[in-house]
Coordinates of C-alpha atoms and ligand atoms in Angstrom, one line a residue:
X17 CA -2.6 -153.7 -57.1
X18 CA -2.5 -152.0 -60.4
X19 CA -5.9 -151.7 -62.1
X20 CA -6.2 -152.7 -65.6
X21 CA -6.7 -150.2 -68.4
X22 CA -9.8 -148.5 -69.3
X23 CA -10.6 -150.8 -72.1
X24 CA -9.9 -153.9 -69.9
X25 CA -11.4 -157.1 -71.4
X26 CA -11.9 -158.5 -68.0
X27 CA -15.0 -156.6 -67.4
X28 CA -18.4 -157.3 -69.4
X29 CA -18.2 -153.8 -70.7
X30 CA -16.2 -150.7 -70.8
X31 CA -19.1 -148.4 -69.9
X32 CA -22.6 -149.1 -68.7
X33 CA -25.2 -146.5 -69.4
X34 CA -28.5 -146.5 -67.4
X35 CA -31.4 -145.3 -69.4
X36 CA -32.2 -145.0 -73.1
X37 CA -33.8 -141.5 -73.4
X38 CA -32.2 -138.7 -75.5
X39 CA -29.3 -138.8 -73.0
X40 CA -28.6 -142.5 -73.1
X41 CA -29.0 -142.9 -76.8
X42 CA -26.6 -140.1 -77.8
X43 CA -24.1 -141.3 -75.0
X44 CA -24.1 -144.7 -76.6
X45 CA -23.5 -143.3 -80.0
X46 CA -20.5 -141.2 -78.9
X47 CA -18.8 -144.0 -76.8
X48 CA -19.2 -146.4 -79.7
X49 CA -17.4 -143.8 -81.8
X50 CA -14.6 -144.3 -79.5
X51 CA -14.7 -148.0 -80.1
X52 CA -15.8 -148.8 -76.6
X53 CA -17.9 -151.8 -75.5
X54 CA -21.1 -150.2 -74.2
X55 CA -24.2 -151.5 -72.8
X56 CA -27.4 -149.5 -72.1
X57 CA -29.8 -150.8 -69.6
X58 CA -33.4 -149.4 -70.0
X59 CA -36.3 -150.2 -67.7
X60 CA -38.8 -149.7 -70.6
X61 CA -39.4 -151.9 -73.7
X62 CA -38.2 -149.2 -76.1
X63 CA -36.1 -146.1 -76.5
X64 CA -37.4 -142.6 -76.0
X65 CA -37.4 -142.1 -72.1
X66 CA -39.9 -139.2 -71.6
X67 CA -41.4 -139.9 -74.9
X68 CA -41.8 -143.5 -74.4
X69 CA -43.5 -143.2 -71.0
X70 CA -45.6 -140.1 -71.4
X71 CA -48.4 -141.3 -73.8
X72 CA -51.1 -139.3 -72.1
X73 CA -53.6 -137.5 -74.5
X74 CA -52.2 -134.2 -75.6
X75 CA -48.6 -134.8 -74.6
X76 CA -46.4 -132.7 -76.7
X77 CA -43.3 -130.4 -76.7
X78 CA -43.1 -126.9 -75.3
X79 CA -39.8 -126.4 -77.0
X80 CA -40.0 -125.8 -80.7
X81 CA -39.6 -129.2 -82.2
X82 CA -36.7 -128.3 -84.5
X83 CA -34.8 -126.7 -81.5
X84 CA -35.4 -129.9 -79.5
X85 CA -34.0 -132.4 -82.0
X86 CA -30.5 -133.7 -81.9
X87 CA -28.1 -131.4 -83.7
X88 CA -25.1 -133.6 -84.0
X89 CA -25.8 -135.1 -87.4
X90 CA -26.3 -132.9 -90.4
X91 CA -27.7 -135.8 -92.3
X92 CA -30.2 -136.5 -89.6
X93 CA -31.3 -132.9 -89.7
X94 CA -31.7 -133.0 -93.4
X95 CA -33.8 -136.3 -93.3
X96 CA -36.1 -135.7 -90.4
X97 CA -39.2 -133.4 -90.9
X98 CA -41.2 -132.2 -87.9
X99 CA -44.9 -131.9 -89.0
X100 CA -45.7 -129.2 -86.3
X101 CA -43.8 -126.5 -84.5
X102 CA -44.5 -128.4 -81.3
X103 CA -44.7 -132.0 -82.1
X104 CA -47.0 -134.4 -80.3
X105 CA -45.6 -137.4 -78.3
X106 CA -46.2 -140.0 -81.0
X107 CA -44.1 -138.1 -83.5
X108 CA -41.3 -137.6 -81.0
X109 CA -41.3 -141.2 -80.1
X110 CA -41.1 -142.0 -83.9
X111 CA -38.1 -139.7 -84.1
X112 CA -36.3 -141.4 -81.2
X113 CA -36.8 -144.8 -83.0
X114 CA -35.7 -143.3 -86.2
X115 CA -32.4 -142.1 -84.7
X116 CA -31.7 -145.3 -82.8
X117 CA -32.2 -147.2 -86.1
X118 CA -30.4 -144.9 -88.3
X119 CA -27.3 -145.2 -86.1
X120 CA -27.8 -148.8 -85.4
X121 CA -27.8 -148.3 -81.7
X122 CA -30.5 -150.8 -80.6
X123 CA -28.2 -153.9 -80.6
X124 CA -26.5 -152.3 -77.5
X125 CA -29.5 -151.5 -75.6
X126 CA -31.1 -154.1 -73.3
X127 CA -34.7 -153.3 -72.7
X128 CA -37.0 -154.4 -69.8
X129 CA -33.8 -154.1 -67.7
X130 CA -34.2 -151.9 -64.5
X131 CA -31.0 -151.3 -62.7
X132 CA -31.7 -151.7 -59.0
X133 CA -28.1 -151.5 -57.6
X134 CA -24.7 -150.2 -58.7
X135 CA -21.8 -150.6 -56.5
X136 CA -18.3 -149.4 -56.9
X137 CA -15.5 -151.8 -56.3
X138 CA -12.2 -150.2 -55.3
X139 CA -9.9 -153.3 -56.1
X140 CA -10.8 -153.4 -59.8
X141 CA -11.9 -149.8 -60.1
X142 CA -15.1 -151.0 -61.7
X143 CA -18.9 -150.8 -61.2
X144 CA -21.0 -153.9 -60.5
X145 CA -24.5 -153.2 -61.8
X146 CA -27.4 -155.4 -60.7
X147 CA -30.6 -155.6 -62.7
X148 CA -34.0 -156.4 -61.3
X149 CA -34.0 -159.8 -62.9
X150 CA -30.9 -160.6 -61.0
X151 CA -28.4 -160.1 -63.8
X152 CA -25.0 -158.7 -62.8
X153 CA -22.6 -156.8 -65.2
X154 CA -19.3 -155.0 -64.5
X155 CA -17.8 -152.2 -66.3
X156 CA -15.2 -149.5 -65.8
X157 CA -17.5 -146.6 -66.3
X158 CA -21.1 -145.9 -65.0
X159 CA -23.1 -143.3 -66.7
X160 CA -26.5 -142.5 -65.4
X161 CA -28.9 -141.2 -68.0
X162 CA -32.0 -141.8 -65.8
X163 CA -33.8 -138.5 -66.5
X164 CA -34.8 -135.4 -64.4
X165 CA -38.5 -136.3 -64.8
X166 CA -38.9 -140.0 -65.0
X167 CA -39.9 -141.3 -61.7
X168 CA -43.7 -140.6 -61.5
X169 CA -45.4 -139.8 -58.1
X170 CA -48.9 -140.5 -57.0
X171 CA -50.7 -138.5 -54.4
X172 CA -50.7 -139.7 -50.9
X173 CA -54.5 -140.0 -50.6
X174 CA -56.1 -142.7 -48.7
X175 CA -58.1 -145.5 -50.6
X176 CA -56.3 -145.1 -53.9
X177 CA -56.3 -149.0 -54.5
X178 CA -60.0 -149.3 -53.6
X179 CA -61.1 -147.3 -56.8
X180 CA -63.1 -149.8 -59.0
X181 CA -62.9 -147.8 -62.2
X182 CA -59.8 -147.3 -64.3
X183 CA -57.0 -145.2 -63.1
X184 CA -53.8 -144.0 -64.8
X185 CA -50.7 -141.9 -64.0
X186 CA -50.0 -139.7 -67.0
X187 CA -46.4 -141.0 -67.1
X188 CA -47.5 -144.6 -67.1
X189 CA -50.1 -144.4 -69.8
X190 CA -51.2 -147.6 -71.4
X191 CA -49.9 -148.2 -74.9
X192 CA -53.6 -149.0 -76.1
X193 CA -56.1 -146.2 -76.7
X194 CA -58.2 -145.2 -73.7
X195 CA -61.9 -144.8 -74.6
X196 CA -63.1 -141.5 -73.0
X197 CA -66.4 -141.3 -74.8
X198 CA -69.3 -140.5 -72.5
X199 CA -67.2 -141.4 -69.4
X200 CA -67.0 -139.5 -66.0
X201 CA -63.4 -138.6 -65.7
X202 CA -61.4 -136.9 -63.0
X203 CA -58.0 -135.3 -63.6
X204 CA -56.0 -134.7 -60.4
X205 CA -53.2 -132.1 -60.9
X206 CA -52.9 -129.0 -63.0
X207 CA -49.3 -128.8 -63.9
X208 CA -47.8 -128.8 -67.4
X209 CA -49.1 -132.4 -67.9
X210 CA -52.4 -131.9 -66.3
X211 CA -53.1 -128.9 -68.5
X212 CA -52.3 -130.8 -71.9
X213 CA -54.5 -133.7 -70.7
X214 CA -57.4 -131.5 -69.7
X215 CA -57.6 -129.5 -72.9
X216 CA -57.3 -132.6 -75.0
X217 CA -59.9 -134.8 -73.4
X218 CA -62.5 -132.2 -72.3
X219 CA -64.5 -132.4 -75.6
X220 CA -64.4 -136.2 -75.7
X221 CA -65.4 -137.1 -72.2
X222 CA -68.9 -137.3 -70.8
X223 CA -68.1 -135.2 -67.8
X224 CA -64.7 -133.9 -66.6
X225 CA -63.8 -132.9 -63.0
X226 CA -60.6 -131.3 -62.4
X227 CA -59.2 -131.3 -58.9
X228 CA -56.8 -128.4 -58.6
X229 CA -54.4 -127.7 -55.7
X230 CA -52.1 -125.1 -57.1
X231 CA -53.1 -123.2 -60.2
X232 CA -50.2 -122.5 -62.5
X233 CA -49.7 -119.5 -64.8
X234 CA -50.2 -120.7 -68.4
X235 CA -49.6 -119.1 -71.7
X236 CA -50.7 -119.9 -75.2
X237 CA -48.6 -122.4 -77.1
X238 CA -49.8 -121.2 -80.7
X239 CA -48.9 -124.5 -82.3
X240 CA -49.1 -125.0 -86.1
X241 CA -48.3 -127.3 -88.8
X242 CA -45.1 -126.8 -90.7
X243 CA -45.8 -126.3 -94.4
X244 CA -43.2 -127.2 -97.1
X245 CA -41.8 -123.8 -97.5
X246 CA -41.2 -123.3 -93.7
X247 CA -39.8 -126.7 -93.7
X248 CA -37.0 -125.8 -96.0
X249 CA -36.5 -122.6 -94.4
X250 CA -36.0 -124.3 -91.0
X251 CA -33.6 -126.7 -92.5
X252 CA -31.6 -123.9 -94.1
X253 CA -31.5 -122.1 -90.8
X254 CA -30.4 -125.0 -88.5
X255 CA -26.7 -123.9 -88.1
X256 CA -27.9 -120.4 -87.2
X257 CA -30.7 -121.6 -85.0
X258 CA -28.4 -124.0 -82.9
X259 CA -25.8 -121.3 -82.7
X260 CA -28.5 -119.0 -81.2
X261 CA -29.5 -121.9 -78.7
X262 CA -25.9 -122.0 -77.5
X263 CA -26.0 -118.2 -76.9
X264 CA -29.3 -118.0 -75.0
X265 CA -29.6 -118.4 -71.1
X266 CA -31.4 -121.7 -71.2
X267 CA -30.7 -122.9 -74.7
X268 CA -34.1 -121.9 -76.1
X269 CA -34.5 -120.0 -79.3
X270 CA -36.0 -117.1 -77.3
X271 CA -33.7 -114.4 -76.3
X272 CA -34.4 -112.1 -73.2
X273 CA -35.3 -108.6 -73.9
X274 CA -32.4 -106.5 -72.8
X275 CA -34.8 -103.9 -71.1
X276 CA -36.2 -103.9 -67.7
X277 CA -40.0 -103.8 -67.2
X278 CA -40.2 -100.2 -65.9
X279 CA -37.7 -98.8 -68.5
X280 CA -40.7 -98.6 -70.9
X281 CA -44.0 -96.7 -70.4
X282 CA -47.0 -98.6 -69.3
X283 CA -48.5 -98.6 -72.9
X284 CA -45.3 -99.9 -74.4
X285 CA -45.2 -102.6 -71.8
X286 CA -48.8 -103.6 -72.4
X287 CA -48.1 -103.8 -76.1
X288 CA -45.0 -105.9 -75.5
X289 CA -46.8 -108.3 -73.4
X290 CA -49.7 -108.6 -75.9
X291 CA -47.2 -109.4 -78.5
X292 CA -45.4 -112.1 -76.5
X293 CA -48.9 -113.5 -75.6
X294 CA -49.7 -113.9 -79.3
X295 CA -46.4 -115.4 -80.2
X296 CA -45.4 -119.1 -80.3
X297 CA -43.8 -121.0 -77.4
X298 CA -41.8 -119.9 -74.4
X299 CA -41.1 -116.3 -75.7
X300 CA -43.3 -114.8 -73.0
X301 CA -41.2 -116.6 -70.4
X302 CA -37.7 -116.7 -71.9
X303 CA -37.8 -113.6 -74.1
X304 CA -39.5 -111.3 -71.7
X305 CA -38.0 -108.3 -69.9
X306 CA -34.8 -109.4 -68.3
X307 CA -35.9 -108.5 -64.7
X308 CA -39.2 -110.4 -64.6
X309 CA -37.7 -113.4 -62.8
X310 CA -35.8 -111.4 -60.3
X311 CA -37.7 -108.2 -59.5
X312 CA -40.9 -108.6 -57.7
X313 CA -42.5 -105.5 -59.1
X314 CA -41.6 -106.4 -62.6
X315 CA -42.9 -109.8 -62.1
X316 CA -46.1 -108.3 -60.7
X317 CA -46.8 -106.5 -64.1
X318 CA -46.6 -109.7 -66.2
X319 CA -48.5 -111.6 -63.6
X320 CA -51.2 -109.0 -63.6
X321 CA -51.4 -109.0 -67.4
X322 CA -51.8 -112.9 -67.7
X323 CA -54.3 -112.8 -64.7
X324 CA -56.3 -110.3 -66.9
X325 CA -56.2 -112.7 -69.8
X326 CA -57.4 -115.5 -67.7
X327 CA -60.4 -113.3 -66.5
X328 CA -61.2 -112.4 -70.2
X329 CA -61.1 -116.1 -71.4
X330 CA -63.1 -117.8 -68.5
X331 CA -66.7 -116.6 -68.5
X332 CA -67.5 -117.6 -64.8
X333 CA -65.4 -115.1 -62.8
X334 CA -65.5 -117.4 -59.7
X335 CA -63.9 -120.1 -61.8
X336 CA -61.4 -117.5 -63.3
X337 CA -60.4 -116.4 -59.8
X338 CA -59.7 -120.0 -58.8
X339 CA -57.5 -120.4 -62.0
X340 CA -55.2 -117.4 -61.1
X341 CA -52.2 -118.3 -59.1
X342 CA -52.0 -116.5 -55.7
X343 CA -48.8 -118.0 -54.2
X344 CA -46.2 -117.4 -57.0
X345 CA -45.6 -115.0 -59.7
X346 CA -45.7 -115.7 -63.5
X347 CA -42.7 -117.8 -64.6
X348 CA -41.4 -118.7 -61.3
X349 CA -42.5 -122.3 -61.8
X350 CA -42.2 -124.3 -64.9
X351 CA -44.6 -122.6 -67.3
X352 CA -47.2 -124.9 -68.9
X353 CA -48.1 -123.8 -72.4
X354 CA -51.8 -124.3 -73.5
X355 CA -54.2 -124.6 -76.3
X356 CA -57.6 -123.3 -75.3
X357 CA -57.0 -124.5 -71.8
X358 CA -58.8 -121.7 -70.1
X359 CA -61.9 -122.0 -72.5
X360 CA -62.3 -125.6 -71.4
X361 CA -63.8 -124.1 -68.1
X362 CA -66.6 -122.5 -70.2
X363 CA -67.9 -125.9 -71.1
X364 CA -70.9 -127.4 -69.5
X365 CA -69.3 -130.7 -69.0
X366 CA -66.3 -129.5 -67.1
X367 CA -66.1 -128.6 -63.4
X368 CA -63.1 -127.2 -61.4
X369 CA -62.8 -128.2 -57.8
X370 CA -60.3 -126.3 -55.7
X371 CA -58.9 -128.8 -53.3
X372 CA -57.5 -126.1 -51.0
X373 CA -61.1 -125.2 -50.3
X374 CA -62.6 -128.7 -50.2
X375 CA -59.8 -131.1 -49.7
X376 CA -60.0 -134.7 -51.1
X377 CA -60.4 -137.0 -48.2
X378 CA -60.2 -140.2 -49.8
X379 CA -60.5 -142.3 -52.9
X380 CA -63.6 -144.5 -52.7
X381 CA -64.5 -147.5 -54.8
X382 CA -66.7 -145.3 -56.9
X383 CA -64.7 -142.1 -57.1
X384 CA -63.5 -139.3 -54.8
X385 CA -64.7 -138.0 -51.5
X386 CA -63.9 -134.4 -50.8
X387 CA -64.8 -132.7 -47.5
X388 CA -68.2 -131.6 -48.9
X389 CA -69.1 -134.1 -51.7
X390 CA -68.8 -137.6 -53.1
X391 CA -67.9 -137.8 -56.9
X392 CA -68.6 -140.8 -59.1
X393 CA -66.0 -141.5 -61.7
X394 CA -65.3 -144.2 -64.4
X395 CA -61.7 -142.9 -64.9
X396 CA -59.2 -141.2 -62.6
X397 CA -56.1 -139.6 -64.2
X398 CA -53.3 -138.7 -61.9
X399 CA -51.4 -135.8 -63.5
X400 CA -49.3 -135.6 -60.3
X401 CA -45.8 -135.3 -61.8
X402 CA -42.5 -136.7 -60.9
X403 CA -40.1 -137.1 -57.9
X404 CA -37.9 -134.8 -60.0
X405 CA -34.2 -134.7 -60.4
X406 CA -33.0 -137.0 -57.7
X407 CA -36.0 -139.2 -57.6
X408 CA -34.5 -141.8 -60.1
X409 CA -31.2 -141.9 -58.3
X410 CA -33.1 -142.6 -55.0
X411 CA -34.5 -145.7 -56.7
X412 CA -31.1 -147.2 -57.3
X413 CA -29.1 -148.5 -54.5
X414 CA -26.0 -146.5 -55.7
X415 CA -22.8 -147.1 -53.5
X416 CA -19.5 -145.6 -53.9
X417 CA -16.2 -146.0 -52.1
X418 CA -16.6 -148.1 -48.8
X419 CA -20.2 -148.8 -49.6
X420 CA -21.2 -145.1 -49.0
X421 CA -24.8 -144.7 -50.4
X422 CA -25.5 -141.7 -52.7
X423 CA -29.0 -141.4 -51.2
X424 CA -27.5 -140.8 -47.8
X425 CA -24.8 -138.5 -49.3
X426 CA -27.7 -136.3 -50.7
X427 CA -30.0 -136.6 -47.7
X428 CA -29.8 -132.7 -47.3
X429 CA -29.7 -131.9 -51.0
X430 CA -27.6 -133.0 -53.8
X431 CA -23.8 -132.3 -53.9
X432 CA -22.0 -132.6 -57.1
X433 CA -19.1 -131.4 -59.2
X434 CA -20.4 -129.7 -62.4
X435 CA -23.7 -131.7 -61.8
X436 CA -21.6 -134.5 -63.5
X437 CA -19.6 -136.2 -60.8
X438 CA -19.7 -136.8 -56.9
X439 CA -16.6 -137.4 -54.9
X440 CA -16.6 -140.9 -53.4
X441 CA -18.2 -142.2 -56.6
X442 CA -15.2 -142.7 -59.0
X443 CA -15.8 -143.4 -62.6
X444 CA -19.5 -142.5 -62.3
X445 CA -20.7 -139.5 -64.5
X446 CA -24.3 -138.3 -64.5
X447 CA -26.3 -136.8 -67.5
X448 CA -29.0 -134.4 -66.7
X449 CA -28.5 -135.0 -62.9
X450 CA -28.9 -132.4 -60.3
X451 CA -26.9 -129.2 -60.7
X452 CA -26.6 -129.2 -64.5
X453 CA -28.0 -126.6 -66.9
X454 CA -31.4 -128.1 -68.1
X455 CA -33.4 -125.5 -70.2
X456 CA -34.0 -126.7 -73.7
X457 CA -32.7 -130.0 -72.5
X458 CA -31.4 -131.8 -75.6
X459 CA -29.1 -128.8 -76.1
X460 CA -27.8 -129.5 -72.6
X461 CA -27.7 -133.3 -73.2
X462 CA -25.5 -133.0 -76.2
X463 CA -23.1 -130.7 -74.3
X464 CA -22.8 -133.0 -71.4
X465 CA -22.6 -136.2 -73.3
X466 CA -19.7 -134.6 -75.4
X467 CA -18.0 -133.5 -72.1
X468 CA -18.3 -136.8 -70.6
X469 CA -17.0 -138.5 -73.6
X470 CA -14.0 -136.2 -73.7
X471 CA -13.4 -137.2 -70.2
X472 CA -13.5 -140.8 -70.8
X473 CA -11.4 -140.5 -74.0
X474 CA -8.9 -138.5 -72.0
X475 CA -8.8 -141.4 -69.4
X476 CA -8.3 -143.9 -72.0
X477 CA -5.6 -142.1 -73.9
X478 CA -3.7 -141.3 -70.6
X479 CA -4.1 -145.0 -69.3
X480 CA -6.1 -143.7 -66.3
X481 CA -8.4 -146.0 -64.7
X482 CA -9.9 -144.0 -61.8
X483 CA -11.5 -140.6 -62.2
X484 CA -13.0 -138.9 -59.2
X485 CA -14.2 -135.5 -58.2
X486 CA -12.5 -134.0 -55.2
X487 CA -14.4 -133.0 -52.0
X488 CA -13.1 -129.5 -52.5
X489 CA -14.5 -129.4 -56.1
X490 CA -17.8 -130.7 -55.0
X491 CA -18.1 -128.2 -52.2
X492 CA -17.1 -125.3 -54.5
X493 CA -19.5 -126.3 -57.2
X494 CA -22.4 -127.0 -54.8
X495 CA -21.9 -123.6 -53.1
X496 CA -21.7 -121.9 -56.4
X497 CA -25.0 -123.6 -57.6
X498 CA -26.6 -122.4 -54.3
X499 CA -25.3 -118.8 -54.7
X500 CA -26.9 -118.8 -58.2
X501 CA -30.2 -119.4 -56.7
X502 CA -30.0 -116.5 -54.4
X503 CA -32.2 -113.5 -55.6
X504 CA -34.3 -115.6 -58.1
X505 CA -37.9 -115.3 -57.5
X506 CA -38.3 -119.1 -58.4
X507 CA -36.0 -119.9 -55.4
X508 CA -38.8 -118.7 -53.1
X509 CA -41.4 -120.9 -54.5
X510 CA -42.2 -124.5 -53.8
X511 CA -41.8 -126.6 -56.9
X512 CA -40.1 -129.5 -58.3
X513 CA -37.2 -127.1 -59.1
X514 CA -36.8 -126.4 -55.5
X515 CA -37.0 -130.1 -54.6
X516 CA -40.5 -129.9 -53.1
X517 CA -42.8 -132.8 -53.5
X518 CA -45.7 -133.1 -50.9
X519 CA -46.1 -136.8 -52.2
X520 CA -42.6 -137.9 -51.4
X521 CA -41.5 -138.4 -47.8
X522 CA -38.4 -136.4 -47.1
X523 CA -39.2 -133.9 -49.9
X524 CA -40.7 -131.1 -47.9
X525 CA -37.6 -128.8 -47.4
X526 CA -36.4 -126.6 -50.3
X527 CA -33.2 -127.6 -51.7
X528 CA -31.2 -126.3 -54.7
X529 CA -31.8 -129.1 -57.2
X530 CA -30.9 -127.4 -60.4
X531 CA -28.2 -125.1 -61.8
X532 CA -29.9 -121.8 -62.5
X533 CA -27.0 -119.9 -64.0
X534 CA -26.7 -119.5 -67.8
X535 CA -25.9 -122.3 -70.1
X536 CA -23.1 -120.4 -71.7
X537 CA -21.5 -119.8 -68.3
X538 CA -21.9 -123.5 -67.5
X539 CA -20.3 -124.6 -70.6
X540 CA -17.5 -122.0 -70.2
X541 CA -16.7 -123.5 -66.7
X542 CA -16.8 -127.1 -68.0
X543 CA -14.7 -126.3 -71.0
X544 CA -12.0 -124.8 -68.9
X545 CA -11.8 -127.9 -66.8
X546 CA -11.3 -129.9 -70.0
X547 CA -8.7 -127.6 -71.4
X548 CA -6.9 -127.8 -68.2
X549 CA -6.4 -131.5 -68.6
X550 CA -9.1 -132.2 -65.9
X551 CA -6.6 -131.3 -63.3
X552 CA -9.4 -130.5 -60.8
X553 CA -10.2 -134.2 -60.7
X554 CA -8.4 -136.9 -58.7
X555 CA -6.9 -138.9 -61.4
X556 CA -5.3 -142.4 -60.9
Ligands
FAD620 C1 -44.4 -134.6 -70.6 C2 -43.0 -134.0 -70.7 C3 -42.7 -133.0 -71.6 C4 -41.5 -132.4 -71.8 N1 -41.3 -131.6 -72.7 C5 -40.2 -131.0 -72.8 C6 -39.8 -129.9 -73.8 O1 -40.8 -129.4 -74.4 N2 -38.6 -129.4 -73.8 C7 -37.6 -129.8 -73.0 O2 -36.4 -129.3 -73.1 N3 -37.8 -130.8 -72.2 C8 -39.1 -131.4 -72.1 N4 -39.1 -132.4 -71.1 C9 -38.2 -132.9 -70.2 C10 -37.5 -134.2 -70.9 O3 -37.5 -135.1 -69.8 C11 -36.2 -134.0 -71.6 O4 -36.4 -133.1 -72.6 C12 -35.4 -135.2 -72.0 O5 -36.3 -136.2 -72.7 C13 -34.6 -135.9 -70.9 O6 -34.1 -137.1 -71.6 P1 -33.2 -137.9 -70.6 O7 -32.7 -139.1 -71.6 O8 -32.1 -137.3 -69.9 O9 -34.2 -138.5 -69.6 P2 -35.6 -139.5 -69.9 O10 -36.2 -139.2 -71.2 O11 -36.4 -139.3 -68.7 O12 -34.9 -141.0 -70.0 C14 -34.5 -141.6 -68.8 C15 -34.7 -143.1 -69.0 O13 -34.0 -143.8 -68.0 C16 -34.8 -144.9 -67.7 N5 -34.5 -145.3 -66.4 C17 -34.5 -144.6 -65.2 N6 -34.1 -145.2 -64.2 C18 -33.7 -146.4 -64.6 C19 -33.2 -147.6 -64.0 N7 -33.0 -147.7 -62.7 N8 -33.0 -148.7 -64.8 C20 -33.1 -148.6 -66.1 N9 -33.6 -147.6 -66.7 C21 -33.9 -146.5 -66.0 C22 -36.2 -144.5 -67.9 O14 -37.1 -145.6 -68.1 C23 -36.0 -143.6 -69.1 O15 -36.4 -144.3 -70.3 C24 -40.5 -132.9 -70.9 C25 -40.8 -133.8 -69.9 C26 -42.1 -134.3 -69.8 C27 -42.2 -135.4 -68.7

C-alpha cells in the first residue's frame, strides 16, 4: 500500500512531541511555522522541563543567563531582562512561561500527560502514542524532547519508605515552600544540585548533616545582579555573543586558552588559575589551558590548585581533606559552581559524613543509620541526581519496526545516527538524546530543532512519508562518538556522562552516552547531511 503524505489528515496530528522543556517548546514553535498540526504531551502541569521540576532551594544556572536563553527571536531578546548573571530557577521558569505565552504555544501542549508507549506502525508509516491515562494518538512523526536530565533516581537504601519525617528528591520538589527553620535536615548527595541546596539552606536549618559519597571539584560561581547599564550592553552584544557560542567547543561563552599548561612558567600558571578562580562561571573549566582535560599532568596542576583553595577555605583540615576529590581530576565530571559552599562546613550547625568511611546502612523511621551512628532528622533531601541521557527513554515502551524495543536495542549502550535517529525507528527523531552535542544546552537545542525541522520540511516538500537512519549510518556515527571519547580523562571516570548510576540496575558499566567532540564539528557534519539532500537516510 502507498502511505499517505506527511500532512495526512487521517492521523490525529502531523507530529507528536514528547516533553515541553526548552526543546519541546521550540520544536512546537518551528513546526507550527511549517503549518503542521502538532501536539506536545508533557508529564508536568506546566512548561519549563528542568526549570519546572527542579524547585529545590538555590536551583540556578551555571550557564550565564543571557547565553542560555533562546536566540531565535530578536524581539524576545529585546523584551526579556535577566536580573542576574546566573538566574535562579523561579526566574527561568517565569522566562519559559513568558516564551510560551508570547508565541501562543500553550494551546498545543497537553499537560499532565505522560507518554508511556509509542509504537511504530509500518502499514500507515505512523506512530501510535499511548498516554498514562489511556489516551491514544497517532501521528506521522514522533519527536522526543524528554530531557537528558529528567528522570530522577533515588538511592537504593533499605527502609526509605519507613522514614516518618518529610523527604524530597530535589527534582520533585513541592510547589509550596518548605519550612527549614530549626529543622534537623539531611542532604544525601554532593553533585551540582546537592552543592546548590546545601549552600542555600545551611543558614536556615537548625542542623544540617551532609552525606557525601563522592566529593566533586567545585569552583566559585561569582553571581551578581545585572544593572541597567550592563543590561543594555548585554542586549547590544547579543549577536556577537551568540556568534561566539557557535564557535566555542561546547557553546559556552568561554573559549579555551590556546596554551598548554606546561608552556608557561609555574608563576604564570598560578596567576592564570587565580584569575580564572576569581571570574564568573565556567571559565575555569571551559576557558582553561587546552590540555587540562586530556593530559593527566596538566590536569594535576589545576586539581592541586583547587585542592589548595579548599584547604584554605575550610577551617577543619580533616573536613577539607574529605571535600577534596581523590578519584577524579578537576573538570572530568560535570563541574558544580558554588557560592560559599566550602564555608558552609565552617558553621557549627553543619556536619559532613563521608559514607565511604561510614556507609549508610538504612533509613529508619527517625532518620539515617550509618555503620557507626544513628541520626535523627525532620527532613531528608535526596540530591541523588538522574538516570541521565537514556533514563527517560527507558521509561517509555518505545517500539520500532516489527515491535523491536529501543530499550533492548540500547542494552549495551545507545546507538544512534547523529544522536538524532535510530535505524528501525522510522520517523522518530530525538532532541538532546544520547550522542548529541550538549554543552550550553539551549544552543544545541536550537541547532537540533532547526535540523529536525529542516528534515521534516524536506520530507513534506518531497512527498516522503518514511525517514529512517540506515544501519551503516548508525554504526558509523556510534563508532565516531566512541572514538571521540578515547583519550579524554572524563572517559576514565564514573559519572552520568559515562552512563554510570549505582542506583539504577544495569547502569554499572561505562558506556559512551554523549558526543564529546566540538559543537562546531557536530554542526558541520549535520549540515553536510542536509546539504546533501539527506541521502544518508533511507527515504521513502
Ligand atoms: C538543576 C539543573 C540545572 C541545570 N543547569 C543548566 C545550565 O546552567 N546550563 C545548561 O546548559 N544546562 C543546564 N541543565 C540541563 C538542562 O536539562 C537543559 O539546559 C535543558 O533544560 C534541557 O531541556 P529539554 O527540553 O531538552 O529537557 P527538559 O528540560 O528535561 O524537559 C523534558 C521534559 O520532558 C518531559 N517528559 C519526559 N518524559 C516524558 C514522558 N514520557 N511523557 C511526557 N513528558 C515527558 C519532562 O516532564 C520534562 O518536562 C541543568 C539541569 C538541571 C537538572
